[in-house]
XYZ file of C-alpha atoms in Angstrom:
779
model
C -36.813 -1.758 15.257
C -39.376 0.807 16.698
C -42.446 2.072 14.874
C -40.755 5.408 14.413
C -37.854 3.894 12.640
C -40.018 1.828 10.498
C -42.060 4.950 9.346
C -38.785 6.768 8.520
C -37.375 3.823 6.538
C -40.786 3.902 4.605
C -40.590 7.492 3.853
C -37.093 7.159 2.391
C -37.962 4.043 0.469
C -40.921 5.764 -0.854
C -38.743 8.754 -2.037
C -36.353 6.280 -3.689
C -39.259 5.000 -5.637
C -40.436 8.238 -6.700
C -36.982 9.251 -7.903
C -36.846 6.027 -10.007
C -40.451 6.763 -11.704
C -39.393 10.313 -12.247
C -36.485 8.968 -14.371
C -38.938 7.372 -16.888
C -39.165 10.930 -18.614
C -35.987 9.566 -20.650
C -38.353 7.311 -22.641
C -40.398 10.402 -23.852
C -37.405 11.448 -25.756
C -36.869 8.312 -27.593
C -37.861 8.700 -31.483
C -40.698 6.461 -32.631
C -39.270 3.118 -34.010
C -36.430 3.368 -31.665
C -35.836 1.689 -28.253
C -33.452 1.771 -25.567
C -31.398 -1.279 -24.622
C -32.631 -2.203 -21.226
C -30.513 -5.324 -20.506
C -28.560 -8.282 -21.798
C -29.507 -11.430 -20.292
C -27.128 -14.441 -20.623
C -28.481 -17.916 -19.648
C -26.120 -20.723 -19.224
C -27.612 -23.999 -20.145
C -26.196 -27.333 -18.752
C -23.735 -25.746 -16.341
C -23.834 -26.563 -12.587
C -25.218 -23.646 -10.380
C -22.443 -21.951 -8.212
C -24.093 -18.687 -6.988
C -20.967 -17.114 -5.860
C -18.542 -18.180 -8.744
C -21.369 -17.737 -11.277
C -21.840 -14.175 -10.258
C -18.001 -13.208 -10.815
C -17.997 -15.676 -14.020
C -21.002 -13.693 -15.473
C -19.201 -10.373 -14.968
C -16.730 -11.458 -17.566
C -19.119 -12.575 -20.136
C -21.361 -9.671 -19.810
C -18.422 -7.489 -21.362
C -18.617 -9.856 -24.631
C -21.897 -8.471 -26.448
C -20.941 -5.431 -28.590
C -23.760 -3.396 -27.439
C -23.994 -2.833 -23.602
C -27.124 -1.494 -21.756
C -27.382 1.921 -20.193
C -25.552 1.835 -16.609
C -27.841 2.117 -13.471
C -27.141 3.230 -10.065
C -29.351 1.254 -7.513
C -31.632 0.526 -10.286
C -31.970 4.121 -11.742
C -30.308 5.041 -15.040
C -28.901 8.055 -13.265
C -26.554 9.290 -16.126
C -29.214 9.101 -18.627
C -31.705 10.880 -16.422
C -29.300 13.836 -16.138
C -28.880 13.898 -19.865
C -32.587 13.885 -20.521
C -32.989 16.838 -17.771
C -30.700 18.945 -19.669
C -31.275 17.885 -23.228
C -34.069 20.275 -23.691
C -32.779 23.168 -21.388
C -31.255 26.428 -22.713
C -27.775 25.718 -24.103
C -25.134 26.928 -21.711
C -21.690 26.060 -20.707
C -23.102 24.576 -17.329
C -25.853 22.664 -19.052
C -23.463 21.305 -21.802
C -21.084 20.040 -19.057
C -23.879 18.359 -17.103
C -25.366 16.750 -20.181
C -22.126 15.619 -21.907
C -19.686 14.920 -18.939
C -21.908 14.036 -15.968
C -24.830 12.757 -18.030
C -24.668 10.309 -20.928
C -27.100 9.873 -23.863
C -29.126 6.659 -23.777
C -27.984 3.656 -25.753
C -30.422 2.846 -28.510
C -30.985 -0.813 -29.309
C -29.189 -1.837 -32.614
C -30.313 -5.271 -34.071
C -27.447 -5.555 -36.490
C -24.984 -6.215 -33.734
C -26.781 -9.315 -32.351
C -25.269 -11.802 -34.796
C -21.561 -10.508 -34.150
C -22.307 -10.632 -30.499
C -23.512 -14.194 -30.711
C -20.269 -15.176 -32.759
C -18.168 -13.399 -30.129
C -19.753 -15.415 -27.304
C -19.043 -18.826 -29.168
C -15.470 -17.778 -29.680
C -15.232 -16.905 -25.996
C -16.426 -20.352 -24.881
C -14.350 -22.294 -27.544
C -11.153 -20.365 -26.308
C -11.834 -21.657 -22.641
C -12.204 -25.348 -23.819
C -16.165 -25.541 -24.658
C -15.271 -26.377 -28.326
C -18.781 -27.735 -29.119
C -20.753 -24.728 -27.712
C -23.933 -23.228 -29.221
C -25.395 -19.705 -28.707
C -28.919 -18.462 -29.672
C -30.278 -15.068 -29.341
C -33.414 -13.361 -29.348
C -34.880 -9.995 -28.080
C -38.231 -8.470 -27.171
C -39.254 -4.794 -27.237
C -41.982 -3.202 -25.322
C -42.809 0.559 -24.499
C -39.498 1.624 -26.143
C -37.555 -0.836 -24.001
C -35.703 -3.966 -25.540
C -34.286 -6.960 -23.590
C -31.978 -9.222 -25.306
C -31.440 -12.953 -24.110
C -28.350 -15.075 -25.158
C -29.002 -18.789 -24.520
C -25.501 -20.377 -24.148
C -25.281 -24.252 -24.310
C -21.632 -24.982 -23.258
C -21.774 -28.757 -23.114
C -18.663 -30.428 -21.619
C -14.979 -28.876 -21.720
C -12.044 -30.426 -23.390
C -9.275 -31.388 -21.000
C -5.555 -31.686 -22.099
C -4.502 -35.389 -22.418
C -0.882 -34.908 -23.816
C 1.409 -32.025 -24.522
C 4.166 -32.269 -27.116
C 7.018 -29.908 -27.625
C 10.025 -30.160 -30.011
C 13.486 -30.754 -28.323
C 15.686 -31.577 -31.174
C 17.662 -28.307 -32.136
C 19.756 -26.165 -29.705
C 17.093 -23.486 -29.415
C 14.374 -26.138 -28.665
C 16.472 -27.628 -25.919
C 17.151 -24.257 -24.435
C 13.431 -23.358 -24.424
C 12.235 -26.793 -23.006
C 14.683 -26.565 -20.263
C 12.322 -23.865 -18.783
C 9.119 -25.923 -19.265
C 8.532 -26.361 -15.568
C 7.152 -22.727 -15.604
C 4.615 -23.733 -18.419
C 1.190 -22.178 -18.565
C -0.262 -25.368 -19.825
C -0.486 -28.355 -17.662
C -1.679 -31.977 -18.468
C -5.140 -32.606 -17.174
C -6.245 -28.879 -17.211
C -9.003 -27.630 -19.409
C -8.019 -26.367 -22.636
C -7.585 -22.552 -22.720
C -6.467 -20.632 -25.734
C -5.372 -17.643 -23.618
C -3.039 -19.784 -21.693
C -1.622 -21.186 -24.977
C -0.947 -17.776 -26.226
C 0.671 -16.942 -22.859
C 2.839 -19.915 -23.193
C 4.126 -18.757 -26.576
C 4.957 -15.592 -24.855
C 6.831 -17.312 -22.129
C 8.843 -19.477 -24.513
C 9.669 -16.555 -26.667
C 10.780 -14.668 -23.606
C 13.058 -17.615 -22.698
C 14.486 -17.675 -26.063
C 15.189 -13.796 -25.897
C 16.703 -14.248 -22.398
C 19.071 -16.867 -23.485
C 20.621 -14.866 -26.502
C 18.236 -15.323 -29.419
C 17.653 -11.640 -30.008
C 15.795 -12.075 -33.383
C 13.391 -14.788 -32.298
C 9.787 -13.819 -32.041
C 6.495 -15.378 -30.989
C 5.594 -15.907 -34.781
C 8.106 -18.574 -34.814
C 6.050 -20.664 -32.503
C 2.699 -22.265 -33.335
C 0.286 -24.628 -31.650
C -2.205 -27.232 -32.979
C -4.248 -29.823 -31.119
C -6.169 -33.090 -31.894
C -9.524 -33.497 -30.365
C -11.166 -36.783 -29.066
C -14.964 -36.243 -29.212
C -16.024 -39.333 -27.188
C -14.089 -38.363 -23.975
C -13.614 -34.712 -24.637
C -9.839 -34.798 -24.462
C -7.320 -33.044 -26.635
C -3.602 -33.339 -27.459
C -1.680 -30.137 -27.790
C 1.385 -29.729 -29.941
C 3.656 -26.580 -29.426
C 5.845 -26.441 -32.359
C 8.846 -24.228 -33.008
C 8.704 -23.628 -36.938
C 11.568 -24.715 -39.154
C 14.401 -22.167 -39.705
C 13.965 -19.914 -42.794
C 16.398 -17.156 -41.780
C 19.687 -18.048 -39.964
C 19.624 -14.996 -37.936
C 16.411 -16.182 -36.225
C 18.216 -19.039 -34.363
C 21.645 -17.123 -33.750
C 22.799 -16.477 -30.220
C 23.989 -13.012 -29.873
C 26.730 -11.655 -27.593
C 27.001 -7.965 -26.501
C 29.509 -5.550 -27.660
C 29.142 -2.137 -26.003
C 26.745 -0.747 -23.368
C 25.933 2.828 -23.690
C 24.141 5.289 -21.125
C 23.084 8.468 -22.250
C 22.020 10.848 -19.344
C 20.269 14.012 -20.134
C 21.757 13.968 -23.692
C 21.523 12.281 -26.964
C 23.700 9.899 -29.040
C 24.312 12.414 -31.864
C 25.893 14.818 -29.318
C 28.483 12.440 -28.416
C 30.785 13.641 -31.191
C 30.146 17.409 -30.540
C 32.131 17.469 -27.235
C 34.254 14.217 -26.433
C 34.675 15.516 -22.758
C 31.414 14.396 -21.931
C 32.181 10.605 -22.721
C 33.449 8.422 -19.934
C 34.131 4.717 -19.768
C 33.649 2.529 -16.602
C 34.644 -0.970 -17.270
C 32.356 -2.157 -20.067
C 29.989 0.812 -19.975
C 30.268 4.063 -21.886
C 28.656 6.932 -20.216
C 27.482 10.051 -22.182
C 26.470 12.888 -20.032
C 25.831 16.675 -20.441
C 28.642 19.052 -19.125
C 27.213 19.249 -15.791
C 27.710 15.541 -15.345
C 24.788 15.259 -12.962
C 25.311 11.648 -12.030
C 28.392 9.660 -10.624
C 29.126 6.865 -13.250
C 30.455 4.406 -10.690
C 27.027 4.663 -8.970
C 24.766 4.264 -11.949
C 27.337 1.237 -13.074
C 26.130 -0.693 -10.108
C 22.522 -0.819 -11.642
C 23.561 -2.066 -15.204
C 23.438 -5.922 -15.370
C 25.024 -6.417 -18.756
C 28.527 -7.169 -19.511
C 30.808 -7.151 -22.801
C 30.933 -10.402 -24.605
C 28.060 -11.918 -22.408
C 24.936 -13.420 -24.276
C 22.224 -10.917 -24.806
C 19.350 -11.345 -22.081
C 16.111 -9.587 -22.131
C 15.662 -10.504 -18.478
C 18.864 -8.489 -17.740
C 17.635 -5.503 -19.485
C 14.162 -5.506 -17.874
C 16.151 -5.882 -14.369
C 18.412 -2.949 -15.263
C 15.188 -0.905 -16.150
C 13.560 -1.868 -13.040
C 16.375 -1.059 -10.722
C 16.835 2.484 -12.408
C 13.122 3.063 -12.078
C 13.249 2.124 -8.300
C 15.548 5.250 -7.821
C 12.713 7.563 -8.521
C 15.112 10.005 -10.138
C 14.080 9.598 -13.786
C 10.955 10.671 -15.435
C 11.972 8.462 -18.556
C 14.066 5.486 -19.039
C 14.391 3.868 -22.579
C 16.381 0.966 -23.819
C 17.113 -0.006 -27.335
C 19.239 -2.840 -28.857
C 21.171 -2.179 -32.162
C 23.451 -3.773 -34.338
C 26.916 -1.554 -34.572
C 27.093 -2.155 -38.322
C 25.217 -3.861 -41.046
C 27.184 -7.084 -40.766
C 27.875 -7.237 -37.081
C 27.335 -10.344 -35.282
C 27.263 -8.634 -31.729
C 24.792 -6.144 -30.455
C 24.982 -2.795 -28.508
C 22.540 -2.050 -25.907
C 21.659 1.742 -25.356
C 19.971 3.350 -22.368
C 18.625 6.859 -22.491
C 17.828 8.504 -19.091
C 15.937 11.706 -18.558
C 16.341 12.935 -14.901
C 13.695 14.748 -12.881
C 14.311 18.245 -11.605
C 17.100 17.902 -8.993
C 15.346 20.298 -6.498
C 11.701 21.026 -5.964
C 9.904 23.181 -3.471
C 6.234 22.508 -2.780
C 3.466 23.993 -0.703
C 0.717 21.411 0.385
C -2.359 22.201 2.393
C -4.588 19.552 4.246
C -7.697 19.655 6.379
C -8.751 17.196 8.813
C -11.238 16.626 11.645
C -10.099 15.579 15.048
C -11.273 14.556 18.526
C -14.744 15.784 19.456
C -15.200 17.219 16.028
C -12.376 19.774 16.128
C -11.301 21.144 12.570
C -7.863 21.399 11.579
C -5.751 22.994 8.652
C -2.229 22.067 8.305
C -0.042 23.788 5.490
C 3.445 22.142 4.809
C 6.496 23.839 3.126
C 8.852 21.047 1.667
C 12.186 21.277 -0.031
C 13.616 18.274 -1.773
C 16.926 17.608 -3.346
C 16.782 14.258 -5.098
C 20.389 13.960 -6.146
C 22.556 15.546 -3.413
C 25.983 13.845 -4.140
C 25.235 12.841 -7.655
C 24.243 9.278 -6.311
C 20.437 9.731 -6.301
C 20.570 10.320 -2.594
C 17.683 12.365 -1.463
C 17.613 15.170 1.240
C 14.381 16.639 2.386
C 13.413 19.364 4.675
C 9.771 20.353 5.673
C 8.070 22.847 7.905
C 4.657 22.454 8.762
C 2.102 24.254 11.107
C -1.317 23.162 12.121
C -4.334 25.139 13.636
C -7.065 23.188 15.219
C -10.288 25.246 15.470
C -13.142 24.595 17.919
C -16.024 23.312 15.972
C -18.332 23.426 19.022
C -17.989 27.037 19.625
C -21.403 28.698 20.333
C -22.824 25.283 21.005
C -22.559 25.322 24.815
C -19.682 22.719 24.964
C -17.829 24.890 27.019
C -14.377 24.676 25.131
C -12.967 28.086 25.352
C -11.604 30.040 22.443
C -11.747 29.769 18.858
C -8.296 27.996 18.461
C -8.033 24.670 20.620
C -4.576 23.601 19.422
C -1.591 24.516 17.567
C 1.263 22.498 16.043
C 4.543 23.062 14.738
C 6.734 20.318 12.969
C 10.258 20.526 11.653
C 11.538 17.246 9.844
C 14.542 16.364 7.851
C 15.314 13.137 6.120
C 18.213 11.668 4.137
C 17.830 8.658 1.723
C 20.836 6.715 0.377
C 20.432 4.099 -2.372
C 22.222 1.387 -0.666
C 22.761 -0.341 2.680
C 25.104 1.380 5.132
C 26.426 -2.082 6.058
C 29.606 -3.836 5.201
C 29.756 -5.221 1.666
C 30.054 -8.816 2.826
C 26.685 -8.734 4.538
C 24.643 -7.646 1.468
C 24.664 -8.492 -2.107
C 23.167 -5.799 -4.364
C 22.359 -8.423 -7.034
C 19.664 -10.036 -4.864
C 17.502 -6.932 -4.276
C 14.848 -5.000 -6.212
C 15.781 -2.104 -4.181
C 17.838 -1.589 -0.795
C 17.905 1.839 0.839
C 19.027 3.474 3.961
C 16.889 6.236 5.616
C 18.106 8.691 8.426
C 15.047 10.819 9.739
C 15.009 13.525 12.387
C 11.856 15.378 13.421
C 10.557 17.764 16.244
C 7.015 18.473 16.880
C 5.787 21.260 19.394
C 2.197 20.925 20.148
C 0.034 23.348 22.493
C -3.548 22.520 23.683
C -4.576 25.717 24.658
C -5.779 25.881 28.352
C -4.366 22.427 29.066
C -0.691 21.537 28.329
C 2.233 21.658 26.041
C 4.050 18.715 24.327
C 7.496 18.480 22.819
C 8.182 15.293 20.680
C 11.735 14.696 19.444
C 12.442 11.712 17.224
C 15.100 10.203 15.064
C 15.734 6.858 13.610
C 18.133 4.845 11.180
C 15.865 2.714 8.817
C 16.768 -0.016 6.194
C 14.283 -0.741 3.480
C 14.670 -3.591 0.745
C 12.766 -5.818 -1.474
C 13.752 -8.972 -3.023
C 10.517 -9.332 -4.921
C 8.135 -6.785 -6.382
C 5.293 -7.826 -4.130
C 7.171 -8.104 -0.883
C 9.021 -5.222 0.942
C 10.785 -5.164 4.455
C 11.827 -2.525 6.668
C 14.010 -2.484 9.886
C 15.186 0.174 12.127
C 17.931 -0.824 14.525
C 17.812 2.490 16.208
C 14.857 4.449 16.770
C 14.544 7.353 19.529
C 11.713 9.477 20.772
C 11.596 11.945 23.676
C 8.138 12.925 24.891
C 8.251 15.891 27.188
C 5.434 17.664 29.032
C 6.861 20.963 30.582
C 5.558 21.331 34.083
C 4.852 25.163 33.619
C 2.839 24.392 30.611
C 0.211 22.405 32.594
C -2.540 24.717 33.583
C -3.829 24.740 37.167
C -7.260 23.339 36.422
C -5.893 20.546 34.271
C -3.253 19.662 36.849
C -6.067 19.182 39.361
C -7.777 16.829 36.923
C -4.522 14.936 36.572
C -4.298 14.585 40.449
C -7.930 13.368 40.705
C -7.294 10.769 38.122
C -4.083 8.678 38.463
C -4.701 6.594 35.410
C -5.095 9.904 33.326
C -1.931 11.204 34.972
C 0.199 8.163 34.031
C -0.425 9.184 30.301
C 1.331 12.408 30.682
C 4.523 11.484 32.084
C 7.763 12.487 30.402
C 9.498 9.534 28.804
C 12.293 8.381 26.528
C 11.778 5.720 23.910
C 15.048 3.988 22.480
C 14.220 0.845 20.572
C 14.062 -0.732 17.059
C 11.161 -1.834 14.772
C 10.482 -4.046 11.848
C 7.821 -4.105 9.215
C 6.821 -6.428 6.435
C 4.383 -5.781 3.491
C 3.264 -8.671 1.304
C 0.870 -8.194 -1.696
C -0.549 -11.092 -3.845
C -3.280 -11.954 -6.179
C -5.867 -14.663 -5.358
C -8.963 -16.129 -7.254
C -9.356 -18.092 -10.474
C -8.705 -15.218 -12.662
C -6.376 -13.469 -10.078
C -8.440 -10.405 -10.095
C -8.532 -10.312 -6.319
C -5.694 -9.299 -3.998
C -4.748 -9.550 -0.485
C -2.300 -7.194 1.227
C -0.678 -8.147 4.497
C 1.172 -5.688 6.795
C 3.062 -6.874 9.930
C 4.684 -4.245 12.357
C 6.718 -5.121 15.347
C 8.324 -2.755 17.737
C 10.398 -3.147 20.973
C 12.038 -0.501 23.111
C 14.476 -0.188 26.093
C 15.899 -3.596 25.997
C 19.619 -2.755 24.971
C 19.737 0.404 27.316
C 18.148 -1.612 30.204
C 20.832 -4.254 29.499
C 23.603 -1.682 29.683
C 22.207 -0.208 32.986
C 22.215 -3.571 34.460
C 25.778 -4.068 33.498
C 27.212 -0.544 34.284
C 24.768 0.908 36.684
C 24.042 4.076 34.593
C 20.989 5.254 36.487
C 21.206 7.772 39.313
C 18.693 5.977 41.581
C 16.869 2.673 42.108
C 13.695 3.803 40.606
C 14.299 1.949 37.107
C 16.475 3.155 34.205
C 16.418 6.685 33.716
C 18.175 9.486 31.629
C 18.324 12.797 33.506
C 15.540 11.891 35.845
C 13.262 10.927 32.861
C 12.360 7.187 32.817
C 13.189 4.806 29.949
C 10.350 3.313 28.490
C 10.318 -0.641 27.971
C 7.577 -2.295 25.905
C 6.849 -4.460 22.978
C 4.191 -3.729 20.300
C 2.746 -5.945 17.501
C 0.157 -5.173 14.882
C -1.155 -7.159 11.812
C -3.319 -5.796 9.289
C -5.101 -7.584 6.380
C -6.576 -5.887 3.350
C -8.676 -7.864 0.868
C -9.930 -6.465 -2.460
C -12.748 -8.346 -4.245
C -13.839 -7.428 -7.695
C -17.629 -7.802 -8.092
C -18.129 -6.457 -11.417
C -15.832 -4.109 -13.474
C -17.233 -1.142 -11.890
C -17.679 -2.284 -8.278
C -15.618 -4.013 -5.727
C -15.703 -5.087 -2.143
C -12.866 -3.945 0.250
C -12.318 -5.477 3.672
C -9.829 -4.798 6.388
C -8.937 -6.437 9.782
C -6.650 -4.954 12.126
C -5.266 -6.768 15.234
C -2.778 -5.146 17.674
C -1.217 -5.646 21.130
C 1.377 -3.865 23.273
C 2.815 -4.568 26.646
C 4.891 -2.534 28.842
C 7.565 -4.456 30.889
C 10.580 -4.283 33.009
C 11.257 -0.528 33.634
C 7.722 0.608 32.667
C 4.340 0.088 34.099
C 2.363 1.992 31.468
C 2.886 2.452 27.698
C 4.015 5.973 26.454
C 0.977 8.002 25.511
C 2.157 8.024 21.663
C 2.383 4.407 21.615
C -1.258 3.519 22.826
C -3.769 2.434 20.470
C -6.912 4.441 19.783
C -9.646 4.061 16.926
C -12.285 6.340 15.172
C -12.016 8.935 12.479
C -11.864 9.199 8.817
C -9.371 6.236 8.629
C -10.934 4.003 11.175
C -14.574 3.892 12.555
C -16.032 6.642 10.525
C -19.145 7.002 12.669
C -17.196 7.982 15.633
C -14.732 10.870 16.332
C -10.996 9.939 16.680
C -9.894 8.698 20.255
C -13.484 8.594 21.513
C -13.989 4.935 21.524
C -13.577 2.512 24.509
C -11.871 0.957 26.196
C -14.146 -1.973 26.364
C -17.576 -0.962 27.543
C -16.357 1.945 29.548
C -18.338 5.076 29.110
C -15.806 7.567 27.735
C -17.712 10.576 28.823
C -15.712 13.747 29.663
C -13.544 14.720 32.901
C -14.893 18.002 34.242
C -13.723 20.611 36.751
C -15.818 23.774 37.147
C -16.531 25.172 33.727
C -13.571 23.331 32.112
C -14.129 20.106 30.421
C -11.250 18.040 29.101
C -12.004 15.554 26.386
C -10.130 12.561 27.591
C -8.516 10.599 24.695
C -9.511 6.921 24.925
C -6.437 4.604 24.497
C -5.646 1.053 25.110
C -2.933 -1.635 24.682
C -5.103 -3.917 22.466
C -7.037 -3.256 19.338
C -9.384 -5.064 17.088
C -10.934 -3.335 14.118
C -12.732 -4.433 10.947
C -14.017 -2.637 8.095
C -16.002 -3.557 4.982
C -16.880 -1.010 2.074
C -18.820 -1.667 -1.077
C -17.449 0.697 -3.756
C -19.199 1.463 -7.030
C -19.243 3.821 -9.992
C -21.824 6.661 -10.078
C -21.004 9.020 -12.934
C -17.964 10.193 -14.527
C -15.401 10.914 -12.009
C -17.842 10.470 -9.159
C -17.731 7.105 -7.113
C -19.805 5.981 -4.115
C -19.417 3.620 -1.262
C -21.527 2.104 1.372
C -19.452 1.022 4.446
C -19.674 -0.776 7.745
C -17.005 -0.349 10.383
C -16.567 -1.961 13.885
C -14.076 -2.603 16.356
C -12.767 -1.542 20.007
C -9.750 -1.089 22.070
C -8.909 -2.871 25.464
C -6.440 -2.850 28.372
C -4.879 -6.295 29.198
C -5.103 -5.867 32.882
C -6.697 -3.651 35.548
C -3.244 -2.009 36.132
C -3.483 -0.526 32.662
C -7.122 0.624 32.852
C -9.202 3.225 34.633
C -11.887 0.465 35.583
C -12.743 -3.159 35.102
C -14.968 -2.178 32.187
C -12.058 -1.575 29.893
C -10.177 -4.833 30.717
C -10.078 -7.477 27.897
C -12.075 -10.518 28.608
C -12.349 -13.499 26.113
C -15.850 -14.182 27.021
C -17.010 -10.587 26.691
C -15.058 -8.775 23.955
C -17.162 -9.726 21.151
C -20.166 -8.151 22.871
C -18.140 -4.793 23.370
C -18.031 -4.003 19.603
C -18.748 -0.427 18.368
C -20.572 -0.643 15.109
C -21.011 2.225 12.648
C -22.135 2.450 9.006
C -22.813 5.162 6.201
C -22.163 6.160 2.851
C -19.578 8.162 1.064
C -18.717 9.996 -2.275
C -15.326 9.991 -3.710
C -14.049 12.325 -6.477
C -11.492 10.283 -8.512
C -9.086 12.700 -10.208
C -6.621 10.184 -11.277
C -3.634 11.600 -9.288
C -5.570 11.947 -6.065
C -8.852 10.905 -4.323
C -11.067 13.517 -2.656
C -13.319 11.710 -0.026
C -16.442 12.724 1.704
C -18.057 10.125 4.168
C -21.066 10.322 6.379
C -21.284 7.872 9.225
C -23.864 7.159 12.061
C -23.498 4.994 15.053
C -25.312 1.558 14.912
C -24.137 0.209 18.106
C -22.680 1.633 21.287
C -21.680 -1.297 23.799
C -21.596 0.940 27.047
C -25.443 1.862 26.858
C -26.821 -0.647 29.244
C -30.678 -0.033 28.109
C -30.310 -0.141 24.281
C -26.902 -0.447 22.854
C -28.256 -0.714 19.267
C -28.799 3.007 19.043
C -29.832 2.623 15.333
C -33.161 1.374 16.820
C -33.776 4.902 17.904
C -32.785 6.868 14.828
C -34.642 9.869 13.971
C -33.010 11.012 10.594
C -35.491 13.776 10.076
C -34.877 15.324 13.503
C -32.191 18.096 13.526
C -31.081 17.452 17.240
C -30.455 13.662 16.279
C -28.578 14.546 13.205
C -26.447 16.928 15.070
C -25.611 14.535 17.998
C -25.180 11.450 15.662
C -24.103 12.404 12.122
C -20.376 12.329 11.736
C -18.940 13.914 8.536
C -15.437 13.131 7.430
C -13.333 14.904 4.727
C -10.018 13.240 3.581
C -7.766 12.777 0.849
C -7.249 9.016 -0.408
C -8.995 5.799 0.536
C -9.530 4.911 4.110
C -7.724 1.506 3.642
């Protein structure tokens, strides 16, 4: 790091300390005899030190004391500082908002809560197997600041030696048959929470096998301890029968489905009552849903045993339709002495038709700023079978952010887009019935999509992009979804008349650039898989895996070889436009690690590779990889990175400069983001992004610097970092990120550009600071 950089760092660090000292005015407003709770300290005595697990473990136990200290941001009680600043100001709507909504009054120490906190800690450790634990508490007050210390001596945990369950009566046998899913296992440390979950599981098993009246109050547990070896025997016992109905298995009589109506209306107009097999439908006069269609999602039958699992599966399948704002289920006895049950579903549909106008803003290549309004019409129940039809029209204008900054991009508007899209969603597979079985799926759908985009880059070229595809989506488990498109078609057309003379000269001088602007047809298929699962001892962390595979041109190429469909010998073509042949694969992993209840660490790794073959020597322009921008490397503008250590620069001709989009057929990207709570709805983030794109061979690259080499690729990583603010408004996230480059690999003298940082220099900020506005998290 240079001397100047060190001086700048010292300035900012000094400013940070000054803010911290200034915040001390909070203590001037603390009444005499009172103090502010500064911290709770919990010392674990007799436990082995494990820095990582101990950090996460302590986050749980710090929630236990009844009185929590004031929250701090980077060591500063920011919320309390804001409260103190406005506490003695003139009362206005703004000052009250800042004081009560953004700021927060300091927490005064209350010694009366210490003993209850001590007991709560003892109970917590008792419940996780430390039956002999002891907790001592003391506190110290100085300068109106109080620190509380809890000393916890856990001693050795008790482990389960034997587990006893009753298996004499029919209900005990029915429940014990499912014990392979038990939450308590021999040899594990005793855990009261797991025992309670086991009781809940056993109750669910009983309800699922017809015992409707059976509740968890009918199951108790006890355990015998052996102090010498710290072992325990657990006895889970089903209480003896006191009411004959508790242990009775019930069968179903009738299944009712009320759609947009109520049970008391059924006798008003009998024409709205329909019976389909064992199900009685009651609808309003408009009969908004087809009864045969809804019947497919009901998993109960007349005279079958009551099953809570079947009811939950029915609710889940109906919810997956995304057509009902409210779904209720009730189980009733038809009469006072009935021995069978009725199941009643009440469905409240959403509005059938909606029209919405959305507005989005974005920043694009080389800092262009764009606005895109979208008008969308949706009919979510077109043929009374929850099939959805959507039609959208959107237009985009991209403005030249560098106008009047001598960047030579002519005109205020740099690009215009117009997109028309239509989609149709059917709640089943458009496949023969013998291929699929609806009982096996959480959902199964068919999508038919059609879209057209006209894009005009003023002074350069026009693009017509026409696409359509048939797609199947399904899930057999909640955490794992699949998608397969057997037919996907794209036509990318660059009209010759739209290409400006100056840009055509640029293309003629650069064959590699010219190859990216060829007309092409893409006819292929793609497959994707998304899998989500929890990890960690407390299942508080998660990993999301996304795999995408795409191939194009194979089937048409085979037909051409068999029937000679092409007009010439220059490869497979349709109307003089070559057919693209390629394979493309991308794997993305996102891990979420909970650090504290107000902070987390989010990480992402993305790998991708694509190869043209057969009929194609280059990938289609829209299928090439690029990185940078608000959802990628945020310290760099979109499409300005790579390939490899190639200097992207610009291609110029006279006064016209064309910002060439940097693309490749290989990509590696990684992101790490520390997210934390600031005040109220405002959250913050510190992030580090890295990655690059490459070409797999010189045939795909403009020079050797952009070719992937195993011995060199790790030296060619772009790195960027920064901070962000997020407004979390529950239904959506507004994001503001500021990034600066840390490393630029094509610079031979000093690729670690952060060493030459001049954060107080306006020119440096203008050339290096990248500001991103976006909706939603980056990953």
